[in-house]
Coordinates of C-alpha atoms in Angstrom, one line a residue:
X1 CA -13.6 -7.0 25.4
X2 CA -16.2 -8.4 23.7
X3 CA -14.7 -8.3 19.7
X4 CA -16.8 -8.2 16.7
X5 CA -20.7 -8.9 16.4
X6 CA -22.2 -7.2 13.2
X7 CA -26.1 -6.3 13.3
X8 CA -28.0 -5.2 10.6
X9 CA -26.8 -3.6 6.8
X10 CA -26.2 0.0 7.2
X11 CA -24.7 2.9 5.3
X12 CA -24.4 4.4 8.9
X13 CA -22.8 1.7 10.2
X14 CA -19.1 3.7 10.2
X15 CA -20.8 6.8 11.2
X16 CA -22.2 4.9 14.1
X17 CA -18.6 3.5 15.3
X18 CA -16.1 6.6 14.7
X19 CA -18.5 8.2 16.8
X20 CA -19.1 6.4 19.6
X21 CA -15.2 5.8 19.7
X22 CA -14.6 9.2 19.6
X23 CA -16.9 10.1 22.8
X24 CA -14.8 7.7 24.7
X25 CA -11.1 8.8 23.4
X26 CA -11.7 12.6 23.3
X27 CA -10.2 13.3 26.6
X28 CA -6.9 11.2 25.6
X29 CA -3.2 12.6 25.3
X30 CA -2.4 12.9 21.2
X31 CA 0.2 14.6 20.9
X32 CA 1.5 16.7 18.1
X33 CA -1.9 15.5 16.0
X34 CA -4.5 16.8 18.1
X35 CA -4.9 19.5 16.5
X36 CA -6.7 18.0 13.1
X37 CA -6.3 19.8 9.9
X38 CA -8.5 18.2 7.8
X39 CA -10.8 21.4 7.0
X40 CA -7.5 22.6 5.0
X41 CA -7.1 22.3 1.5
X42 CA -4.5 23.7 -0.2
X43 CA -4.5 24.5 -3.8
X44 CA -1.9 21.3 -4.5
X45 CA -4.4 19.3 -2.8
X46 CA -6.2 16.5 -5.1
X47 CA -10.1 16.9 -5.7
X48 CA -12.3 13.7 -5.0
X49 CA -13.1 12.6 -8.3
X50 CA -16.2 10.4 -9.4
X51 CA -15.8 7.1 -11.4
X52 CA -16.9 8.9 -14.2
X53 CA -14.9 12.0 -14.1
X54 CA -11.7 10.4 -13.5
X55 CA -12.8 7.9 -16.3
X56 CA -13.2 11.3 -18.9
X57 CA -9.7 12.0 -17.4
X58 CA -8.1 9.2 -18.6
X59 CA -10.2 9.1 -22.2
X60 CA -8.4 12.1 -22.4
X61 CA -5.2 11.5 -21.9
X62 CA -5.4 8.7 -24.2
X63 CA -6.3 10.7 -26.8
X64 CA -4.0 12.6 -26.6
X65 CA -1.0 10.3 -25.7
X66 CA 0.9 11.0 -29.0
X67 CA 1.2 14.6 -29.0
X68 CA 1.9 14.1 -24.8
X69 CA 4.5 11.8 -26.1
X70 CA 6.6 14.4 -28.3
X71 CA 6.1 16.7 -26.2
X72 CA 8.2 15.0 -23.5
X73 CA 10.5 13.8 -26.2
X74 CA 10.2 10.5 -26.5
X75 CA 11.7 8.7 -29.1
X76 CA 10.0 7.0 -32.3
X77 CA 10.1 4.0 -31.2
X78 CA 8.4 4.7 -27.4
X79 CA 4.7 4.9 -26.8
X80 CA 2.7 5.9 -23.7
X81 CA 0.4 3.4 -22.0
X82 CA -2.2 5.8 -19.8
X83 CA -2.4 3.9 -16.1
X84 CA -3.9 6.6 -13.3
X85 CA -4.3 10.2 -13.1
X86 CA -4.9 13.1 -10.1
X87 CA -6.4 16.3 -10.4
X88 CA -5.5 18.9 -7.8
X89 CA -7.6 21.4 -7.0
X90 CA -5.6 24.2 -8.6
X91 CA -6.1 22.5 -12.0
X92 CA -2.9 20.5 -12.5
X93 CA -3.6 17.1 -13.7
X94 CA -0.4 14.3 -12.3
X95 CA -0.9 11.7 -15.4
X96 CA 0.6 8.0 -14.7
X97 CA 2.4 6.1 -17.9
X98 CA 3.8 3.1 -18.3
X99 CA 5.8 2.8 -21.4
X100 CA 6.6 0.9 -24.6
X101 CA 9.5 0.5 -27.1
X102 CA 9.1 -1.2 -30.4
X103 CA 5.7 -2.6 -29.0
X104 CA 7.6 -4.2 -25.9
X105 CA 6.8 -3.5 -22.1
X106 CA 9.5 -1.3 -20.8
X107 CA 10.1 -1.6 -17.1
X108 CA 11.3 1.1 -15.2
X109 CA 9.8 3.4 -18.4
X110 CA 7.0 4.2 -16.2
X111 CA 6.6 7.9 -15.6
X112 CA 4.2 11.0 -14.6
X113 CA 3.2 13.9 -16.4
X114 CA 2.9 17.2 -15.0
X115 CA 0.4 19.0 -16.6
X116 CA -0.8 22.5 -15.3
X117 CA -4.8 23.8 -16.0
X118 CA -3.5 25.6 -19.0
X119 CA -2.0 22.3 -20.6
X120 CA 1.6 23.0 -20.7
X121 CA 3.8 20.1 -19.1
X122 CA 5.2 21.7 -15.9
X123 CA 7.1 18.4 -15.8
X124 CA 7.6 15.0 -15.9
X125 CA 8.9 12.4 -13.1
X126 CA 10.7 9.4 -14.6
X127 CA 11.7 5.8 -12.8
X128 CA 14.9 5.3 -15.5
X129 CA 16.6 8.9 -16.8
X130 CA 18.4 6.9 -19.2
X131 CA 17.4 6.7 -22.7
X132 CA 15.3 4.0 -23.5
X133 CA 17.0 2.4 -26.3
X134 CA 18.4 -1.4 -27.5
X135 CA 20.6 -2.6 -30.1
X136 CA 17.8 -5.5 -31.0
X137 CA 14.2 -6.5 -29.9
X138 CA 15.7 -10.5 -31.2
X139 CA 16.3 -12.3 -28.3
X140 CA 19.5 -14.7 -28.1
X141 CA 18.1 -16.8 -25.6
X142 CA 15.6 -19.4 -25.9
X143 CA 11.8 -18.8 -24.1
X144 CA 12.2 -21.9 -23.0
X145 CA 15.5 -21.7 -21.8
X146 CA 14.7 -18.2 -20.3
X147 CA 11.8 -20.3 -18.0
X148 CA 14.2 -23.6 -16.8
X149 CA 16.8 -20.4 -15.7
X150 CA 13.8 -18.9 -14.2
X151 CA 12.4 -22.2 -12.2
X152 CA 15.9 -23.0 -11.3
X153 CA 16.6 -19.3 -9.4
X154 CA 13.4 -19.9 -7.9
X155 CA 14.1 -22.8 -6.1
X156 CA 17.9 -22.0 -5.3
X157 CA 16.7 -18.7 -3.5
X158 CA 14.8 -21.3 -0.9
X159 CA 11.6 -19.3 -1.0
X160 CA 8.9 -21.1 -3.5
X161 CA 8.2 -24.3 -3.4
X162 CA 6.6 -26.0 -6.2
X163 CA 8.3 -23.6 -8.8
X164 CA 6.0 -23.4 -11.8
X165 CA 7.2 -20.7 -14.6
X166 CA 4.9 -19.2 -16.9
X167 CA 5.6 -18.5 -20.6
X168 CA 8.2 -15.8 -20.5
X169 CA 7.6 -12.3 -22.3
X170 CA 10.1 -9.5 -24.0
X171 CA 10.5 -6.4 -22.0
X172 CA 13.3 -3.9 -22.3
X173 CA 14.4 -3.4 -19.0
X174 CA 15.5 -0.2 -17.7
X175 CA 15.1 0.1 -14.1
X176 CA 18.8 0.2 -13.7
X177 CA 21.6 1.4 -15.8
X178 CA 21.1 0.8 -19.3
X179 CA 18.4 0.1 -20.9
X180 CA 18.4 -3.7 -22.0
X181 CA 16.6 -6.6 -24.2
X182 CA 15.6 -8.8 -20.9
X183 CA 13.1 -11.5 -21.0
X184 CA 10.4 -11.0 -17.7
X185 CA 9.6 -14.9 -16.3
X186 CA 6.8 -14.8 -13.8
X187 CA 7.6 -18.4 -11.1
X188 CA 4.8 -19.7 -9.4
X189 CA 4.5 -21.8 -6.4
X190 CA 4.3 -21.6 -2.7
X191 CA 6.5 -19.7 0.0
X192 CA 8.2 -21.6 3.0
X193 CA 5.1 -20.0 5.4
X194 CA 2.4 -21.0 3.2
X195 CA 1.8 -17.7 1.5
X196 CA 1.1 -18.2 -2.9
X197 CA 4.7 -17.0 -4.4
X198 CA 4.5 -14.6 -8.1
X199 CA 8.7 -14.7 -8.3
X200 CA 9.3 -12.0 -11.2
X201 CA 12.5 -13.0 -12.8
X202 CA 14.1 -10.7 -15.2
X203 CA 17.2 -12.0 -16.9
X204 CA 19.0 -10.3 -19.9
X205 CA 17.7 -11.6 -23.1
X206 CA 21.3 -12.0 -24.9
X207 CA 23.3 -13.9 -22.2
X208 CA 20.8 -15.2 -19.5
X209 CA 22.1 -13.6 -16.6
X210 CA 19.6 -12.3 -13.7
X211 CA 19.2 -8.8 -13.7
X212 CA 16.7 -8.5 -10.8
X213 CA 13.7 -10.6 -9.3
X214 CA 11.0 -9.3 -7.1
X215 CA 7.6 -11.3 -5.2
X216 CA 4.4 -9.6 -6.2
X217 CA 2.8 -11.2 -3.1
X218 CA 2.9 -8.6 -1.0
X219 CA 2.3 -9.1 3.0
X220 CA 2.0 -7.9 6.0
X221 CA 0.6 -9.1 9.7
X222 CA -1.7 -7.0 12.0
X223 CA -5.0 -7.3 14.9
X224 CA -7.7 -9.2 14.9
X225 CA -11.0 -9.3 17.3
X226 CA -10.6 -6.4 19.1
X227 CA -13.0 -3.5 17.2
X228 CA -16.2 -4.3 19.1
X229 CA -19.2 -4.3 18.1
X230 CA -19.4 -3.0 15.0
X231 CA -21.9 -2.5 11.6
X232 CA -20.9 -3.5 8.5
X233 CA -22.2 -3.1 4.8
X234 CA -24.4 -6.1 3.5
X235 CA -27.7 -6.8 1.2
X236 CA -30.7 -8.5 1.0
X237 CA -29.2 -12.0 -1.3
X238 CA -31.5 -14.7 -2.6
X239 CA -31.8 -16.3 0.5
X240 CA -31.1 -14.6 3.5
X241 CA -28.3 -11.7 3.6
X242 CA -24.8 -11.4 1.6
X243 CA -22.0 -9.9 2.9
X244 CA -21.6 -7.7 -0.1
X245 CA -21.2 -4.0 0.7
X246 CA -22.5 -1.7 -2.7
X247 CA -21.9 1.4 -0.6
X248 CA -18.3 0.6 -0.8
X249 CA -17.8 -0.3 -4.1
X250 CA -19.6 -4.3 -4.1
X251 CA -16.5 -5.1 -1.9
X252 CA -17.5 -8.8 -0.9
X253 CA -15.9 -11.1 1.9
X254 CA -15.6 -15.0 0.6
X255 CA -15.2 -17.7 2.9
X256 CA -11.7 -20.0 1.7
X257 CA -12.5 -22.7 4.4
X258 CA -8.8 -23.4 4.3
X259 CA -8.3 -23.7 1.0
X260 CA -5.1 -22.1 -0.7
X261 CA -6.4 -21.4 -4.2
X262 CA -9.8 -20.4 -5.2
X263 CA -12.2 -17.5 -4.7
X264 CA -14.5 -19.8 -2.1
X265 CA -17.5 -19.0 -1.1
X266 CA -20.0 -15.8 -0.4
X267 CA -20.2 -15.4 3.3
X268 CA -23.8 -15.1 4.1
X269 CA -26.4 -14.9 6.5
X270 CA -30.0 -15.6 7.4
X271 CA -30.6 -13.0 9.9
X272 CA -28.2 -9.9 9.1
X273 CA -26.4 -10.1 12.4
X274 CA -23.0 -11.8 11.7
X275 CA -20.7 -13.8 14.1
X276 CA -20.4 -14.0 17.5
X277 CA -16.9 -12.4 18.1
X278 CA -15.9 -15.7 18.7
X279 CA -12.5 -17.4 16.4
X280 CA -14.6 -20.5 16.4
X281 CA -17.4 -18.8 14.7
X282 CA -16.4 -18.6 11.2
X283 CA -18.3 -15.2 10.5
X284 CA -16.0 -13.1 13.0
X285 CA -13.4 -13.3 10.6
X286 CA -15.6 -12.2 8.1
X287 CA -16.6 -9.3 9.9
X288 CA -13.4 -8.2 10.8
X289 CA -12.2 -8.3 7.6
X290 CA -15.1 -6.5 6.2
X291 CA -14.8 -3.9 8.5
X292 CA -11.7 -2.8 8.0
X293 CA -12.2 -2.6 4.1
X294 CA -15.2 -0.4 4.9
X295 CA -12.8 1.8 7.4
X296 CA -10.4 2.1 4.7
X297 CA -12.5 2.8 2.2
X298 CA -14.0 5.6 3.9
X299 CA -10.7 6.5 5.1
X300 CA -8.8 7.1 1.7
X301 CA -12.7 9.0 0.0
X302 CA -13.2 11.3 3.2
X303 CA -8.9 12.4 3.7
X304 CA -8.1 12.2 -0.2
X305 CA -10.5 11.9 -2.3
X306 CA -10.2 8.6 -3.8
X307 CA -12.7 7.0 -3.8
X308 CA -11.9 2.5 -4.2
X309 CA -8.0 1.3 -3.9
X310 CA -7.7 2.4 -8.1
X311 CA -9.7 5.6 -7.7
X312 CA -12.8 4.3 -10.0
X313 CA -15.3 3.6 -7.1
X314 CA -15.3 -0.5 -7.6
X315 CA -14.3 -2.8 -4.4
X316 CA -12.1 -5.4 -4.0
X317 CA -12.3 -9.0 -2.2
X318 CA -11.7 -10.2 0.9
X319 CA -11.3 -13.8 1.5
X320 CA -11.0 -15.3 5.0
X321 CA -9.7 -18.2 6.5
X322 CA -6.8 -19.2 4.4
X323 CA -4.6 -22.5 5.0
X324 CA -4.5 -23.8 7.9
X325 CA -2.7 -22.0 11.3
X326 CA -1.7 -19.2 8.8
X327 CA 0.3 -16.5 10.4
X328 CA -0.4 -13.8 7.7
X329 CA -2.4 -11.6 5.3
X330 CA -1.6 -10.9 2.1
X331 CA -2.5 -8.9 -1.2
X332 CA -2.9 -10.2 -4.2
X333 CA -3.3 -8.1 -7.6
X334 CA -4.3 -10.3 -10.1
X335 CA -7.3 -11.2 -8.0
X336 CA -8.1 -7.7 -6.6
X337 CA -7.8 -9.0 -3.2
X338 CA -7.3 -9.2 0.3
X339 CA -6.5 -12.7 1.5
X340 CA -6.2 -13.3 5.9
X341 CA -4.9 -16.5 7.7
X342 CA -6.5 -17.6 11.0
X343 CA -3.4 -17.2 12.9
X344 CA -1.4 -19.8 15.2
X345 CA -3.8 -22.3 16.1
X346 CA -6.4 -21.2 13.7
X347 CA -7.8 -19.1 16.9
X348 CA -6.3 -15.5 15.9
X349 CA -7.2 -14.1 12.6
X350 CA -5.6 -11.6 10.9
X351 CA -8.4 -9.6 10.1
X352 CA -8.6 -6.4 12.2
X353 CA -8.5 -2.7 10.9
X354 CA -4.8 -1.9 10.1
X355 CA -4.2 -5.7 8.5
X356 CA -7.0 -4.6 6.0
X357 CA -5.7 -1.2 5.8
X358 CA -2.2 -2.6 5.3
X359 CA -3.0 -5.1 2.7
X360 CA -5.5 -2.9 0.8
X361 CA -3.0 0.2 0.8
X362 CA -0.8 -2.4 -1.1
X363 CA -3.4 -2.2 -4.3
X364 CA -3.3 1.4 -3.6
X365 CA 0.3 2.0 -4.4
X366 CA 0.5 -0.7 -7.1
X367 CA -1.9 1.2 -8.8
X368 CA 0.0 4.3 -8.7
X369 CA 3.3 4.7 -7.5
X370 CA 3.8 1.2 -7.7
X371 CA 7.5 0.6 -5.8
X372 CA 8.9 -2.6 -7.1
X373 CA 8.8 -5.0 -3.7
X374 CA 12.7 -5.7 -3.5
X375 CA 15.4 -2.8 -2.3
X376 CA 15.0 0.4 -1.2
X377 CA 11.7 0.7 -3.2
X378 CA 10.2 -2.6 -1.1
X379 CA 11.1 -1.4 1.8
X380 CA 8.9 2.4 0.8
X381 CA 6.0 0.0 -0.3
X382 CA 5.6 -2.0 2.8
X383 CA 6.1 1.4 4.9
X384 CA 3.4 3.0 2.7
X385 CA 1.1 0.3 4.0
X386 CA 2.2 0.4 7.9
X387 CA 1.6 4.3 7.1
X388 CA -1.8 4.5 6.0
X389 CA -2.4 1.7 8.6
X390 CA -1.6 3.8 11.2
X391 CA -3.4 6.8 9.7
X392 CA -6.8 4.6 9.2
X393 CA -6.4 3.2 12.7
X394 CA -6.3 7.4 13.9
X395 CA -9.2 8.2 11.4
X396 CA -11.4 5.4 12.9
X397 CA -11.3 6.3 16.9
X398 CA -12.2 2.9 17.6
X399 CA -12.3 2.6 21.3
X400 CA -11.6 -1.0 21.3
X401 CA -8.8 -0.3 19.6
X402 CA -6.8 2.3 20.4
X403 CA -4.8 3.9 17.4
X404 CA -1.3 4.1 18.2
X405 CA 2.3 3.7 16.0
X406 CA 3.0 0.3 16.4
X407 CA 2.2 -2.5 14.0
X408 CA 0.9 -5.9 15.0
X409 CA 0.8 -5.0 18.9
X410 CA -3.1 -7.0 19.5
X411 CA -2.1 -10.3 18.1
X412 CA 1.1 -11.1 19.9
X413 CA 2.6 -13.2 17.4
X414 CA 6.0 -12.6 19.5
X415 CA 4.2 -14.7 22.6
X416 CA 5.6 -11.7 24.8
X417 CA 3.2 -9.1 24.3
X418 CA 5.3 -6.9 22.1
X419 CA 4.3 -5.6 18.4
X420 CA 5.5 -7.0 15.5
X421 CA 7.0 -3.3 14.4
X422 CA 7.3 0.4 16.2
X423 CA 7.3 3.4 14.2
X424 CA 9.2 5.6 16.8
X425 CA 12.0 3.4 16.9
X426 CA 11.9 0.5 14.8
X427 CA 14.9 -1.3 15.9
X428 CA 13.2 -1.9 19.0
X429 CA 11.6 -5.4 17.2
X430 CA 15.6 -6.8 16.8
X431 CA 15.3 -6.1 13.1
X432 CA 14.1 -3.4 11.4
X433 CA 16.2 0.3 10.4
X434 CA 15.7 3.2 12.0
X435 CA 18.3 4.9 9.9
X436 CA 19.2 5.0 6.5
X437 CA 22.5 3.2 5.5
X438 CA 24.2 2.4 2.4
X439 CA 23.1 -1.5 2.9
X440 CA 19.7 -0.6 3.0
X441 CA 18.4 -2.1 -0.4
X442 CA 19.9 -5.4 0.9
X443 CA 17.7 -5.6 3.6
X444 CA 14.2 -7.6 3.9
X445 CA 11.6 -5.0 2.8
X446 CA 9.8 -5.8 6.4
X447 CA 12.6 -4.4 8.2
X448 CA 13.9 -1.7 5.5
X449 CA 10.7 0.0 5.7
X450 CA 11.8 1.1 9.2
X451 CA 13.6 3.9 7.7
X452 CA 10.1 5.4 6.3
X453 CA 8.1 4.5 9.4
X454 CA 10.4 6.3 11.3
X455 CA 10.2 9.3 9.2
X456 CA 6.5 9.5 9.3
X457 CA 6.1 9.3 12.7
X458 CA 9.1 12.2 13.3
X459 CA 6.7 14.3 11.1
X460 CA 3.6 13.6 12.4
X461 CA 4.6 13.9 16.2
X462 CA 8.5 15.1 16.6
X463 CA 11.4 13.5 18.2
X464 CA 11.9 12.8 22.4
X465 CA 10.1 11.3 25.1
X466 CA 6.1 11.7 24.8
X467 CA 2.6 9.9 25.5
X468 CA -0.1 9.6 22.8
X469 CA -3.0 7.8 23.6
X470 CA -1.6 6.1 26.5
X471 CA 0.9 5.0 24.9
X472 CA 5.0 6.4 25.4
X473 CA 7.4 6.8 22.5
X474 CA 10.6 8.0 22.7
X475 CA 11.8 8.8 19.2
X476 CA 15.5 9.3 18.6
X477 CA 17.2 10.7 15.4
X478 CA 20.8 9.6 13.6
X479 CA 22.6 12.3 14.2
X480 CA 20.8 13.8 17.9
X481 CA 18.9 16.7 16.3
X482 CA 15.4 17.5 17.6
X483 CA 12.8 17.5 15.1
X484 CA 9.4 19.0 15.5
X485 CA 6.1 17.3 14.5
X486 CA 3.7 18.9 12.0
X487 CA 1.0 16.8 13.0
X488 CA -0.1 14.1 11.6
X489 CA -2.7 15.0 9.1
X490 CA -0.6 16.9 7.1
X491 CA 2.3 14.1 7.5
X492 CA -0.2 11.6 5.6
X493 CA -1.3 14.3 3.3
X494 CA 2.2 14.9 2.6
X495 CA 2.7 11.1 2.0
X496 CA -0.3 10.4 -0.7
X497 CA 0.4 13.3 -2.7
X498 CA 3.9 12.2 -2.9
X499 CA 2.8 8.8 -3.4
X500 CA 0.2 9.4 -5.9
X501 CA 2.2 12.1 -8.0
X502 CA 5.8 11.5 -7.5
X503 CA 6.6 8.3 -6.8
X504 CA 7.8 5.7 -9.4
X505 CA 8.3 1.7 -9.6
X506 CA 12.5 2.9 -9.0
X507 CA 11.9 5.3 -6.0
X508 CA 14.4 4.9 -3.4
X509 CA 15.2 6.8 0.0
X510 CA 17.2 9.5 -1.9
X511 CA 13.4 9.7 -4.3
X512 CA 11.5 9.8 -1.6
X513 CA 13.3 12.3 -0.2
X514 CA 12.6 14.5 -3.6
X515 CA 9.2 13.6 -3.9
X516 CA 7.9 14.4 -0.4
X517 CA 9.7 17.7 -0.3
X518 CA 7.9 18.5 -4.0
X519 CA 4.6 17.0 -2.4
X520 CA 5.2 19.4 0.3
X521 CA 5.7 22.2 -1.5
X522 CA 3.2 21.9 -3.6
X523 CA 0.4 21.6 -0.6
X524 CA 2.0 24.0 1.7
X525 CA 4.7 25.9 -0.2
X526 CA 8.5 25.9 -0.5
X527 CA 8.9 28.4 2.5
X528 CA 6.7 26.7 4.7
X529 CA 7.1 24.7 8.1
X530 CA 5.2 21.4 7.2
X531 CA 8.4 21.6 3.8
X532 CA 11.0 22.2 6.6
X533 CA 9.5 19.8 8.8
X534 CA 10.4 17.3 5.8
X535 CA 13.8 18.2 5.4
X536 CA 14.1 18.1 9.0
X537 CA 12.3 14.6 9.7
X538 CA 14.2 13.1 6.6
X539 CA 18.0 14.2 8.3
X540 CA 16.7 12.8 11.3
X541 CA 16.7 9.2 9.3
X542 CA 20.4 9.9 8.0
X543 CA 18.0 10.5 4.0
X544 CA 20.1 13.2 2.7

């Protein structure tokens, strides 16, 4: 089919698509999900909250971090940092915190504060139980020392080239065990497949041995020229039109010209009506791209009231056409942005819906329940994102492109046809988990995230043989037990509130575990089907 052609700004322009998909996918098999749930909202539901409200929110909770502080019981020496906070619509308020000791980052400190309409702490989620505490904030070991150690574990792990560290810091780190002086050494450089490398480094601070190390690149692969024709959000620039959506935020789409550093520059247009749907047009990219940031956006305001990736209404970037035969997209937080590659041969870019649902989902959860991207907690961080992939890719209808559970399946990076990852069974790719195991946190987080996927889509649709959309799935479970589906609205309701009020930078499969089931409890209540349904879909991934 013909892929992307843009024509003309529009506010309408998503309107106009989700409903001329849905005309021509209405009469199609779905499974446990056709029966849409989006008219309920429990009391535990959040409440869409504008820029400005949420903003009075977190004035709030500022001002009042002390006395939140002793309430909790936090010692002298810690102090609250406010970072995000839900409201649900029964009045409980789900407050994010990083946390300091002796005026040093603590990490793993991070936590969430329960706090019901009356203003009594209900409770409080933590990523570290133990006590944050040291002996000294007086580091044996050198800065500069700390940053050699950190260049030189860099370049032994064979992933950055180019190792560059940055001036280390002080943190007390806490994410496992106890609490210690460590110093935090941030590498830069460039990965083997040409993706920008942010190697975190934490070593302890008395004797320079690594303590952990995580990439805050965070990527992911998906479709590209197969939406259609579709509108997307531009304005009126000083000479001709700029592919700058202020409906959404200002989220603008930059043209890298493959370059692999840089912002580069404005896509624009004299005429409104962008690309041809054509790779060798350099505007289809840029329409893709744009696209599915403006189905995402819409996605995450309309099914949870949150309204940008941080929940204060302002948009992020999208820059196309990175490198050169770039197989991958990526998301980068200290730019606020989405950054695509143009595929083998510069002919396929990674730009469709669930790449740019993917990627942007990744700001989501660093800006709240922000799993660290190594272990267990990588692997729920990339699943978060093939999640809410799959749940924008539903929520859009897009007859060109089908929604369905698998990851990657337009862009045939395999050469064979097959998708890059299946959420019924994700061994099928050779390499992800469908089960949990006790070697799962040694696993790559592409392939641990498996174990999440496959929970999702054994809550939203139930284990066994079955077609959905066309497509058939055959779902097993670890130990043979049949699990029914709650549908999958409530599945990715289920998911964000866990996400948003539960999870932690620590959360592992055990966690998540916990946190959905509270999630679900709190939307649905402890007695209910969509909590067993949890229980249920969690035991069917051996998460006990």
């Amino acid at each position: 089919m013909t892929p992307h052609i843009s024509r003309k700004r529009s506010t309408l322009a998503i309107a106009t698509a989700v409903a001329a998909g849905a005309l021509l996918t209405a009469g199609l098999t779905t499974g446990a999900s056709a029966q849409p749930d989006r008219a309920a909202s429990p009391s535990g539901a959040p409440v869409s909250l504008s820029s400005t409200a949420r903003a009075d929110l977190l004035q709030d909770a500022n001002a009042e971090k002390a006395a939140t502080a002793e309430k909790i019981g936090l010692g002298a020496k810690e102090k609250l940092v406010v970072r995000d906070v839900v409201k649900d619509r029964d009045g409980t308020t789900h407050t994010r915190y990083e946390r300091t000791y002796d005026g040093l980052p603590v990490l793993g400190g991070d936590l969430v504060v329960h706090t019901a309409k009356s203003g009594s702490v209900k409770s409080v989620t933590k990523a570290a139980k133990a006590t944050i505490k040291v002996a000294s904030t007086s580091a044996k070991i050198g800065a500069t020392s700390a940053a050699k150690s950190a260049e030189s574990t860099a370049a032994k792990s064979g992933d950055t080239k180019k190792a560059d560290a940055q001036t280390p810091r002080k943190v007390v780190w806490a994410a496992s065990g106890k609490p210690v002086l460590a110093h935090e050494t941030v590498v830069t450089g460039v990965q083997k497949d040409g993706t920008p490398s942010k190697l975190h480094v934490i070593a302890d601070a008395a004797t320079g041995k690594k303590l952990f190390q995580y990439q805050a690149i965070e990527n992911g692969a998906g479709h590209s020229q197969y939406s259609g024709d579709v509108e997307v959000g531009s304005k009126k620039g000083t000479s001709g039109f700029d592919l700058t959506d202020d409906s959404r935020g200002g989220h603008s789409t930059f043209d890298l010209n493959h370059a692999q550093s840089g912002e580069g520059k404005l896509v624009t247009d004299d005429d409104d009506t962008w690309g041809t749907g054509k790779p060798e047009d350099v505007q289809t990219a840029a329409v893709d791209a744009a696209y599915g940031a403006q189905l995402t956006w819409d996605y995450y305001k309309a099914v949870h009231g949150r309204e940008g990736i941080k929940g204060d209404g302002k948009g992020a970037t999208s820059r196309v056409h990175y490198g050169n035969a770039y197989v991958n997209a990526f998301w980068d937080d200290s730019c606020f942005c989405m950054t695509y590659g143009d595929g083998e041969g510069d002919k396929k870019p990674l730009t469709s819906m669930d790449v740019a649902a993917h990627e942007m989902t990744h700001g989501v959860t660093s800006a709240t329940g922000n799993m660290e991207y190594s272990g267990e907690s990588g692997g729920l961080n990339e699943a978060t994102s093939d999640i809410f992939a799959a749940a924008v890719e539903f929520n859009a209808k897009n007859a060109e492109d089908v929604p369905d559970y698998m990851v990657g399946e337009k862009i045939d990076i395999n050469g064979d046809g097959s998708p890059l990852r299946y959420m019924d069974k994700p061994s099928k790719d050779g390499s992800s988990l469908d089960n949990w195991s006790a070697d799962a946190g040694n696993v790559d987080v592409h392939y641990s995230s498996g174990i999440a996927n496959h929970f999702f889509y054994l809550l939203s649709e139930g284990s066994g043989a079955k077609e959905i959309n066309g497509v058939k799935y055959d779902s097993p479970t670890a130990d043979g037990s049949k699990v029914e589906g709650i549908g999958r609205d409530k599945a990715e309701k289920i998911w964000f509130k866990a996400l948003t009020a539960y999870f932690t930078t620590t959360t592992d499969y055990k966690a998540a575990r916990e946190g959905t089931l509270k999630a679900a409890t709190d939307l649905y209540g402890a007695d209910s089907a969509e909590y067993k349904g949890v229980a249920a879909a969690w035991t069917g991934v051996n998460v006990k």
